[in-house]
Coordinates of C-alpha atoms in Angstrom, one line a residue:
X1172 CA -11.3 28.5 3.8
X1173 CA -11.4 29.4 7.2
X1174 CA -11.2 26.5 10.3
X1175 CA -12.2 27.2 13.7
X1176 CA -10.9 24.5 16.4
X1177 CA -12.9 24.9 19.5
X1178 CA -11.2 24.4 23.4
X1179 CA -8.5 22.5 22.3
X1180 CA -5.4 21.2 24.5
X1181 CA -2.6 22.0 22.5
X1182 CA 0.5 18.9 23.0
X1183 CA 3.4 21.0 21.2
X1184 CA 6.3 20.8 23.4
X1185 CA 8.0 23.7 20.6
X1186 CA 4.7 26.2 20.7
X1187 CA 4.2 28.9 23.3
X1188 CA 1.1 27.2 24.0
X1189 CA 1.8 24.0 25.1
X1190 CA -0.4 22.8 27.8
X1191 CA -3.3 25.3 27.5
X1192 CA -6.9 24.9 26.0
X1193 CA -6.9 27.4 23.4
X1194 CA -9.1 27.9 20.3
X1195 CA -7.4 27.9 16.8
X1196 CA -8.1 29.9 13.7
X1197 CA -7.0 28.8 10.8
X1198 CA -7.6 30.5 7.3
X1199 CA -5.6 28.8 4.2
X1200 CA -3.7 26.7 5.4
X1201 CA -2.0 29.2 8.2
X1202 CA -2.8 29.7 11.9
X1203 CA -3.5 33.5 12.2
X1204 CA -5.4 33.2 15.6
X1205 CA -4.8 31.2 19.2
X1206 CA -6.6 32.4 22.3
X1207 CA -9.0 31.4 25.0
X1208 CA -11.9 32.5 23.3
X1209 CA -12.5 33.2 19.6
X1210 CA -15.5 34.1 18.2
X1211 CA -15.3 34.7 14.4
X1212 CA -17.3 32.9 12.1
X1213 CA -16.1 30.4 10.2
X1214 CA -16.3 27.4 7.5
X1215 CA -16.4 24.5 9.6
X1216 CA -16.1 24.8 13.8
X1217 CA -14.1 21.7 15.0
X1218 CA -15.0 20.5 18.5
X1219 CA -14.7 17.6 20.0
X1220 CA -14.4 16.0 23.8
X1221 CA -10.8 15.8 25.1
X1222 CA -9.9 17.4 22.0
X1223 CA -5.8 17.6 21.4
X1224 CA -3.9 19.3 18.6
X1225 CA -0.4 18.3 18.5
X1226 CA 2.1 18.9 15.2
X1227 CA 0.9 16.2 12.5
X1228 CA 2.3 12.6 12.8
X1229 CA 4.5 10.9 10.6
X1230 CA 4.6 7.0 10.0
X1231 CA 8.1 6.1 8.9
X1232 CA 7.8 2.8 7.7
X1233 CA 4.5 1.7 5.2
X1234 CA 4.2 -0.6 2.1
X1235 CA 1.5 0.7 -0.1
X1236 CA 2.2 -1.5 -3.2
X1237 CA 1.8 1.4 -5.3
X1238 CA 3.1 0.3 -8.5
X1239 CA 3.0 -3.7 -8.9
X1240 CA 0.2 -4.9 -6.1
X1241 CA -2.1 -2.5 -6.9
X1242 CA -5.4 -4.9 -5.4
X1243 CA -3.8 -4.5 -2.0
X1244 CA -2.9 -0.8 -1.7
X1245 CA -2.4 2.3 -4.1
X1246 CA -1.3 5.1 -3.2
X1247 CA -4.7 7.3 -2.9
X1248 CA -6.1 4.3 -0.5
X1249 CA -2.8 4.4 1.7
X1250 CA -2.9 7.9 1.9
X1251 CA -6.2 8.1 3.4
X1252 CA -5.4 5.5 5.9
X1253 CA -2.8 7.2 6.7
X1254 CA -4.6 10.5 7.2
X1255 CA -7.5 8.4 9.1
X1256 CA -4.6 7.3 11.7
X1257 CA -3.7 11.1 12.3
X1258 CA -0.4 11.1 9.8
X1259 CA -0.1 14.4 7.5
X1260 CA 3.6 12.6 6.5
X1261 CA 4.3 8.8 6.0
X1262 CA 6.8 7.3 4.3
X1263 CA 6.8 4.5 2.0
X1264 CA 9.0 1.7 1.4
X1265 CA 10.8 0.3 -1.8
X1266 CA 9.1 -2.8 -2.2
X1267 CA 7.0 -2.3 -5.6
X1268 CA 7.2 -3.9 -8.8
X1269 CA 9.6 -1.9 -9.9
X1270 CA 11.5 -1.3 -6.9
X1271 CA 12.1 2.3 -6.1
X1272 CA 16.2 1.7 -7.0
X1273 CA 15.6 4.8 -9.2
X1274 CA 15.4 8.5 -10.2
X1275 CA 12.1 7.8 -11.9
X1276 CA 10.7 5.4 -10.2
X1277 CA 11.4 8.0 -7.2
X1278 CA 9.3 10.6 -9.1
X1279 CA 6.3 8.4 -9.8
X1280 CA 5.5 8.5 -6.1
X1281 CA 6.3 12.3 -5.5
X1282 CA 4.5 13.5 -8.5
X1283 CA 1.4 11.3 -7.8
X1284 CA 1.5 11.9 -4.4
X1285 CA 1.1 16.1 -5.1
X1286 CA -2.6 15.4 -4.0
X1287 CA -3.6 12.8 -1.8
X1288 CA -4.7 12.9 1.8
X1289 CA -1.2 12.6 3.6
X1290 CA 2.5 13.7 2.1
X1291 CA 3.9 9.8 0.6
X1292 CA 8.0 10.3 0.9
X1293 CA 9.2 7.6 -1.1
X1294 CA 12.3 5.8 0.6
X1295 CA 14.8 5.0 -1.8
X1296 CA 16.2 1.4 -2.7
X1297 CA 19.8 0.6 -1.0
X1298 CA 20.6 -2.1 -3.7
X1299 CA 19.1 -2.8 -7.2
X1300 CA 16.3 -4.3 -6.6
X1301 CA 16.3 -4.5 -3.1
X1302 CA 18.6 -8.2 -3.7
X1303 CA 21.5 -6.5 -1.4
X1304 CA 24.2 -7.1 -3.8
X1305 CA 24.9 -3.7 -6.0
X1306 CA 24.2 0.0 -4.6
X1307 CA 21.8 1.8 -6.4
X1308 CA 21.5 5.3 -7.5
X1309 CA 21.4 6.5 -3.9
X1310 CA 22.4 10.5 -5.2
X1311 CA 19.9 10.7 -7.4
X1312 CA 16.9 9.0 -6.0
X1313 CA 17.8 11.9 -2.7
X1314 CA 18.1 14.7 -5.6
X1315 CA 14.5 13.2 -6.5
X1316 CA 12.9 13.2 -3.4
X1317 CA 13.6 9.8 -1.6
X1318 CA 13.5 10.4 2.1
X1319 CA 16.1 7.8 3.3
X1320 CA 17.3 4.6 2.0
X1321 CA 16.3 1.2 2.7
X1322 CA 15.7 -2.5 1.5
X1323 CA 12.6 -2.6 3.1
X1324 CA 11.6 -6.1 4.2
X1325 CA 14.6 -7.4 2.7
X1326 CA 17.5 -6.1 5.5
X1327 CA 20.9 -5.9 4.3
X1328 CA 22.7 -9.3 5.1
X1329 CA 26.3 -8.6 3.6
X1330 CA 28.1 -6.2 5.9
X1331 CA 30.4 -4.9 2.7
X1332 CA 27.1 -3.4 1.3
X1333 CA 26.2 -2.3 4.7
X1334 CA 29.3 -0.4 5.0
X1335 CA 29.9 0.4 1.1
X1336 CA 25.8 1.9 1.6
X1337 CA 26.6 4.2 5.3
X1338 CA 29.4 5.5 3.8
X1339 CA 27.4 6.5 0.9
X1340 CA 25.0 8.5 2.7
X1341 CA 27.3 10.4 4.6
X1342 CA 28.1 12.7 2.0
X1343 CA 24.5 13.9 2.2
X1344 CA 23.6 13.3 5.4
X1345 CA 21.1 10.8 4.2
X1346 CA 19.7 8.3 6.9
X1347 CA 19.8 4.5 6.5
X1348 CA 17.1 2.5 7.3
X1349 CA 17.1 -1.2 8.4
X1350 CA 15.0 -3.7 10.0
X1351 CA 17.4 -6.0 12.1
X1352 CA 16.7 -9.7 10.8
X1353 CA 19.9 -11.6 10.3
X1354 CA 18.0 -13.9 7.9
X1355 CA 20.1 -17.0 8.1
X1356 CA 19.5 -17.5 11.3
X1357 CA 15.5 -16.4 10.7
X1358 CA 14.5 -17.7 7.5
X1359 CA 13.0 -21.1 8.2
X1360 CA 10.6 -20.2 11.3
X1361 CA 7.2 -18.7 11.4
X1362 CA 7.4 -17.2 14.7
X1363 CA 9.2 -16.3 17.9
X1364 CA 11.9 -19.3 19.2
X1365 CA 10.3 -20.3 22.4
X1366 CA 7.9 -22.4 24.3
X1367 CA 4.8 -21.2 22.4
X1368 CA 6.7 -22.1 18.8
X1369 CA 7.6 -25.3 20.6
X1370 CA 3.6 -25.9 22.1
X1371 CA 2.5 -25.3 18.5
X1372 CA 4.8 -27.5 16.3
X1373 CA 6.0 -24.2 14.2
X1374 CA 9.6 -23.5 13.7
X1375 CA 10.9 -20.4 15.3
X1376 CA 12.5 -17.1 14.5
X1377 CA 15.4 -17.1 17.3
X1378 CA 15.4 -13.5 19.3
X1379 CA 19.2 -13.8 18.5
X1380 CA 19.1 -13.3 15.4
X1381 CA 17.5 -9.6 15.8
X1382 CA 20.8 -8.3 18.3
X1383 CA 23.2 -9.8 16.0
X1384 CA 22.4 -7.9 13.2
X1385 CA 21.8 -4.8 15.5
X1386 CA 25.1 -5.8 16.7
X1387 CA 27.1 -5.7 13.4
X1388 CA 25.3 -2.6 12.4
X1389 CA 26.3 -0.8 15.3
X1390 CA 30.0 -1.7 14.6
X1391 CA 29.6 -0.5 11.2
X1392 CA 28.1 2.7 12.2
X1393 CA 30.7 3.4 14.6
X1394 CA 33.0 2.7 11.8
X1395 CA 31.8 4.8 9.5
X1396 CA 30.5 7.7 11.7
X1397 CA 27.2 7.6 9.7
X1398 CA 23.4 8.0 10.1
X1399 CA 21.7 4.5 11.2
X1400 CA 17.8 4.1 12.3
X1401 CA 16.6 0.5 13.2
X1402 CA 12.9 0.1 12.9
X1403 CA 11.0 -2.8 14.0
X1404 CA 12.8 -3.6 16.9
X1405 CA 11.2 -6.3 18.8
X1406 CA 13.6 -7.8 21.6
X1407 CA 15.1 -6.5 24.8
X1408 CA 17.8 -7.7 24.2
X1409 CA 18.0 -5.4 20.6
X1410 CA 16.6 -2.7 22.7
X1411 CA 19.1 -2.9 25.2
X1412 CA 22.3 -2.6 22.2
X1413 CA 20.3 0.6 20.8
X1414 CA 20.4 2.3 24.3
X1415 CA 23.9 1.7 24.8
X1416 CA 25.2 2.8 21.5
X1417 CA 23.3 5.8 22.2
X1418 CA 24.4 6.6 25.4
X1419 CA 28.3 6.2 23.7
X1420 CA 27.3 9.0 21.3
X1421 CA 26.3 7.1 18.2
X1422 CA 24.2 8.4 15.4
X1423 CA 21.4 5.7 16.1
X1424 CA 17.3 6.2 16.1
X1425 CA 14.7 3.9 16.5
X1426 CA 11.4 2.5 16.3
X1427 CA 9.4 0.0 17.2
X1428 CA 5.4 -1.3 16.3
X1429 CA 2.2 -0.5 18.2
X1430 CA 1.6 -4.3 17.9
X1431 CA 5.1 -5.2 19.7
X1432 CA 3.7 -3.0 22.7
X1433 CA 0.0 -5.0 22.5
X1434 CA 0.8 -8.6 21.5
X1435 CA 3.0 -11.6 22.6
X1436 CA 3.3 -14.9 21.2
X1437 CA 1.1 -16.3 23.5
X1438 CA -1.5 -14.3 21.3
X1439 CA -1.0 -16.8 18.4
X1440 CA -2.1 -19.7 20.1
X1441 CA -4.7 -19.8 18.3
X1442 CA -3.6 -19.6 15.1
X1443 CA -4.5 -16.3 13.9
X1444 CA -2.9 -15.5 10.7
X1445 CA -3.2 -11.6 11.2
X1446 CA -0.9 -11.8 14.1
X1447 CA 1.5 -13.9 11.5
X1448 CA 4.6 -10.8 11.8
X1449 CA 8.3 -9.8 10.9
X1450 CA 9.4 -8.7 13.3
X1451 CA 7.9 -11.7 15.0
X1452 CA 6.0 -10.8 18.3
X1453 CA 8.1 -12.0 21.1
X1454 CA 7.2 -12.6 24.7
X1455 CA 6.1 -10.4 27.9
X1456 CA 9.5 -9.8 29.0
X1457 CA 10.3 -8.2 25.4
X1458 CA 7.2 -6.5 25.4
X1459 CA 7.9 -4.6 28.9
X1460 CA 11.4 -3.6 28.0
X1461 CA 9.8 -2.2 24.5
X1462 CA 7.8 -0.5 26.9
X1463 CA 10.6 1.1 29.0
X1464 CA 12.9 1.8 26.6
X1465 CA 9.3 4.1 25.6
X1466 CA 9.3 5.6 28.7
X1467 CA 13.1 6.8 29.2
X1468 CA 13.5 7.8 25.2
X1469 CA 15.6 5.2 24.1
X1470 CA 12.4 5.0 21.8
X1471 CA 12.5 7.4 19.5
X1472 CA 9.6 6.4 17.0
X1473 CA 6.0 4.2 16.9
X1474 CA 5.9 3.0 13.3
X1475 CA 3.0 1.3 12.2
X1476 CA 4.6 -0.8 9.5
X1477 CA 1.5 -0.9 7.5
X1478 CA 1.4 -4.4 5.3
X1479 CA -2.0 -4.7 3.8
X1480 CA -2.6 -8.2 2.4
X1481 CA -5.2 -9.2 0.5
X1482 CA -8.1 -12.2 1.9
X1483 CA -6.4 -15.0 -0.1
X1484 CA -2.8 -14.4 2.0
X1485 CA -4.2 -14.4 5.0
X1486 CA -7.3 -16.6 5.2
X1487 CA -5.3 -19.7 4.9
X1488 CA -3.2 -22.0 6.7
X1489 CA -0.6 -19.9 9.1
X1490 CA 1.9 -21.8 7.2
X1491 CA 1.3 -20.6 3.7
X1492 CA 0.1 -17.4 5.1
X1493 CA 1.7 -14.0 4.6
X1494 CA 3.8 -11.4 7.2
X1495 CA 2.2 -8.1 8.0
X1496 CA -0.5 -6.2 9.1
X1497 CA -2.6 -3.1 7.8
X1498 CA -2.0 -1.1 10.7
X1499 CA -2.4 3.1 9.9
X1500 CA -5.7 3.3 11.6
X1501 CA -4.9 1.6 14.6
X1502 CA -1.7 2.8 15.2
X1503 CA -2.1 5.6 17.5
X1504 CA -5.0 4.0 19.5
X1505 CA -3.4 0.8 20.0
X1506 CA -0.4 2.4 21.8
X1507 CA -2.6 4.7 23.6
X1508 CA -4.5 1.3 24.9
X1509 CA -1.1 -0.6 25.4
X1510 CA 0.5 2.7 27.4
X1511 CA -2.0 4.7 28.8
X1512 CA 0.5 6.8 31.0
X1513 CA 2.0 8.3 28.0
X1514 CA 1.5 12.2 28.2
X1515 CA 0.3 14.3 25.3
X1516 CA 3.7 15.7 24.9
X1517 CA 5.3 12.0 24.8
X1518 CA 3.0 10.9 22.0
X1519 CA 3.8 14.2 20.1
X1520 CA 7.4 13.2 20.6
X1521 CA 7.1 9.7 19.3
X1522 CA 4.2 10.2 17.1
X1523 CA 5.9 13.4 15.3
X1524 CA 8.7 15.7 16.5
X1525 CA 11.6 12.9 17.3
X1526 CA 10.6 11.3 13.2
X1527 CA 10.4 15.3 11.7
X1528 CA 14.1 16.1 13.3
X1529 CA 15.4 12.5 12.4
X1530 CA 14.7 12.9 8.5
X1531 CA 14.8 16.6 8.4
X1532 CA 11.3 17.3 8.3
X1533 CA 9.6 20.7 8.6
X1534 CA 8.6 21.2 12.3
X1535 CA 5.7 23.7 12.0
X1536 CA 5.1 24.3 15.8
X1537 CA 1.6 25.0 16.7
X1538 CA 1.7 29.0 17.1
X1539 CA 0.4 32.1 14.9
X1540 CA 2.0 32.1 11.8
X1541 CA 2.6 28.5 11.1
X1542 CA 1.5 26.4 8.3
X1543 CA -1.4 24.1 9.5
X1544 CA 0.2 20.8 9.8
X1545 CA -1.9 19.2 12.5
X1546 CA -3.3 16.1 14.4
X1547 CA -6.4 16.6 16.1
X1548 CA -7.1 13.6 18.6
X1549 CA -8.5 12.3 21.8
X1550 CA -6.1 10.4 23.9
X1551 CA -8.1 8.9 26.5
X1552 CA -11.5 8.5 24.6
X1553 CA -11.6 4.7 24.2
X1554 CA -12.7 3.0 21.0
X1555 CA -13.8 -0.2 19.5
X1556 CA -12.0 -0.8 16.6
X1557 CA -14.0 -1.9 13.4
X1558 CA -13.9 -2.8 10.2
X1559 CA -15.7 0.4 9.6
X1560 CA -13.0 2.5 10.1
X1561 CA -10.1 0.6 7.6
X1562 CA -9.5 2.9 4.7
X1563 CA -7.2 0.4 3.3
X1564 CA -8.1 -2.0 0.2
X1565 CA -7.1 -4.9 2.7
X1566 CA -8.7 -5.6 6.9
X1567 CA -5.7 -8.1 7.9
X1568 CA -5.2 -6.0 11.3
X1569 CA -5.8 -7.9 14.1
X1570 CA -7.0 -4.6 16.5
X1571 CA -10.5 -5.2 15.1
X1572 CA -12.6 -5.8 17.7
X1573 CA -10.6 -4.3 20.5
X1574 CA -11.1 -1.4 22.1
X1575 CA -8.4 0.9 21.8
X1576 CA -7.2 3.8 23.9
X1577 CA -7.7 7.1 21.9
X1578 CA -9.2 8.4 18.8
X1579 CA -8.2 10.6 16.2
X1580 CA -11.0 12.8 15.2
X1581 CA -8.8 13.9 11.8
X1582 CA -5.7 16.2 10.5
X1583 CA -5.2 19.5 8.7
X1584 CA -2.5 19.7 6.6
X1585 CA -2.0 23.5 4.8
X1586 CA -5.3 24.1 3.2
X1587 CA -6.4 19.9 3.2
X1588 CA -8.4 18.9 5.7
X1589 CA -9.5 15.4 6.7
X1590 CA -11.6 14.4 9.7
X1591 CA -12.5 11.1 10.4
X1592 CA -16.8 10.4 11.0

């Protein structure tokens, strides 16, 4: 099949191109032509205004339910939300019924994944059943596939296991994965410690308890001179301990949410149930230091951590209501809307070359030669966000309705091609 991608910036900080308005040819799945002007006749001619091709995007951080909540997300369905948000690669975490704690379990989601829309990398289980207590088959879940390692929604409280589990990896130069929630400080509230919990009678989540297990788990990386990345960060003040470990030498990464950089807790005043988080949104001041820790790289990753829930867990009292948000297909507008001064090479960073190095992805650079594996967006043609374009089983995102800051017209991964209407 033969592609044709007219007068296209190309945001590849690793291709000769970078920064010019070149037309691409692609035929099966390799780029075999990039020049000002190229005229050969073709399948299917991509054009589109402000058009941008940058290496393809990877989420890091997505539940697709895929086996044991099958009416909210399988894997076909997450896969094409993913590729409708601009991601050839996402990951997925552990949190099925079964948990991904195994070798086979592992291989369910690579070898049904051989298809679908996006890449799925399964991220492998920490602990049996996610409970934090006993390490699972770390070894061979990597020797099957498994990404990384995490407990998903379920961060590691005890440090032992924390410890017992980087010093694991290390042998293999795996990555661990954690979402900094020390959960006995956490567990009881609904929603960020602070005047708005206060205003609205709900018990909080205290900011505190986010840098004290960032804390800890910086000690125990410097400990163990391991591979640590904290996703979901949501505080300065967790921000802040990332930047300094960094700047000491560590082997931290990072990511945070598009809907830390949108929303505060002022935004749930009213109640809504879609904004219902963990991480729970924090306030302004949080939200600008996200936002410049963006800016000078302390950032390395946007993850959209992707929670579909189904009408029942979300249409109901915020009380008895569930965490999460479908997010795939808003991912990459919604930070384009929250940071509009973000350059086509930052996004490309943040969107896709700081995640591929991380996690020791392939890095197929824009240039004659490579294997198609490519994001083809607008970033400042603004869009209402709709139902309409949710490829998800579930609509709990609360972008709908908002007019985001860039659109992605599709991706091209080797010989697959999606492109959104």
């Amino acid at each position: 099949m033969k592609l044709l991608i007219k007068q296209a910036v190309i945001a590849d900080p690793s291709s000769p191109f970078n920064g010019q308005t070149q037309d691409l040819l692609i035929i099966d799945g390799t780029i075999v032509s990039i020049a000002s002007g190229i005229e050969e006749a073709a399948d299917q001619v991509i054009e589109a205004k402000g058009l941008h091709v940058s290496q393809g995007w990877v989420d890091l951080f997505c539940q697709f339910n895929d086996p044991g909540a099958e009416h909210k997300e399988i894997l076909e369905t997450g896969a094409r939300a993913a590729a409708s948000g601009g991601f050839t690669d996402v990951f997925v975490v552990p949190n099925t019924a079964p948990c991904l704690h195994s070798k086979s379990q592992v291989e369910y989601v690579v070898q049904k994944s051989a298809t679908l829309a996006a890449s799925v990398y399964p991220i492998g289980a920490i602990t049996k059943n996610c409970e934090g207590k006993e390490l699972a088959e770390m070894y061979d879940m990597k020797s099957s596939g498994a990404i990384a390692f995490t407990d998903g929604w379920n961060p590691l409280q005890s440090g032992q296991v924390m410890l017992k589990a980087l010093q694991y990896v290390k042998a293999f130069d795996g990555v661990i994965i954690q979402v900094p929630d020390e959960i006995s400080l956490s567990k009881n509230g609904l929603i960020n410690e602070g005047i708005v919990s206060t205003q609205l009678g709900l018990p909080g989540k205290p900011a505190i308890a986010e840098s004290l297990m960032i804390a800890r788990d910086i000690e125990l990386l410097r400990y163990t001179g391991s591979r640590l990345h904290v996703t979901g960060i949501s505080t300065g003040a967790g921000i802040e301990l990332i930047r300094k470990a960094k700047a000491e030498g560590l082997n931290i990464t990072c990511s945070i949410t598009p809907y830390h950089l949108s929303f505060t807790d002022e935004d749930l005043l009213g109640y809504d149930t879609n904004l219902k988080l963990n991480p729970a949104l924090r306030t302004k001041a949080d939200v600008d230091a996200l936002k410049a820790a963006v800016i000078d790289g302390t950032v390395d990753c946007i993850s959209s951590h992707h929670y579909p829930q189904d009408y029942d867990n979300k249409i109901c009292e915020f009380e008895y209501a569930k965490y999460g948000m479908e997010g795939l297909e808003s991912c990459f507008g919604a930070v384009a809307a929250a940071m509009p001064q973000l350059t086509g090479d930052q996004l490309t960073a943040i969107f896709s070359m700081n995640a591929k190095k991380i996690f020791g992805l392939p890095a197929d650079a824009v240039d004659v030669s490579s294997t198609a594996s490519i994001t083809l967006f607008s970033p400042g043609e603004a869009t209402v966000f709709t139902k309409d374009h949710i490829q998800s089983l579930c609509s709990n995102n609360a972008f709908i309705g908002k007019t985001l800051g860039g659109k992605v017209i599709g991706t091209i991964r080797g010989k697959r091609l999606f492109l959104n209407d």
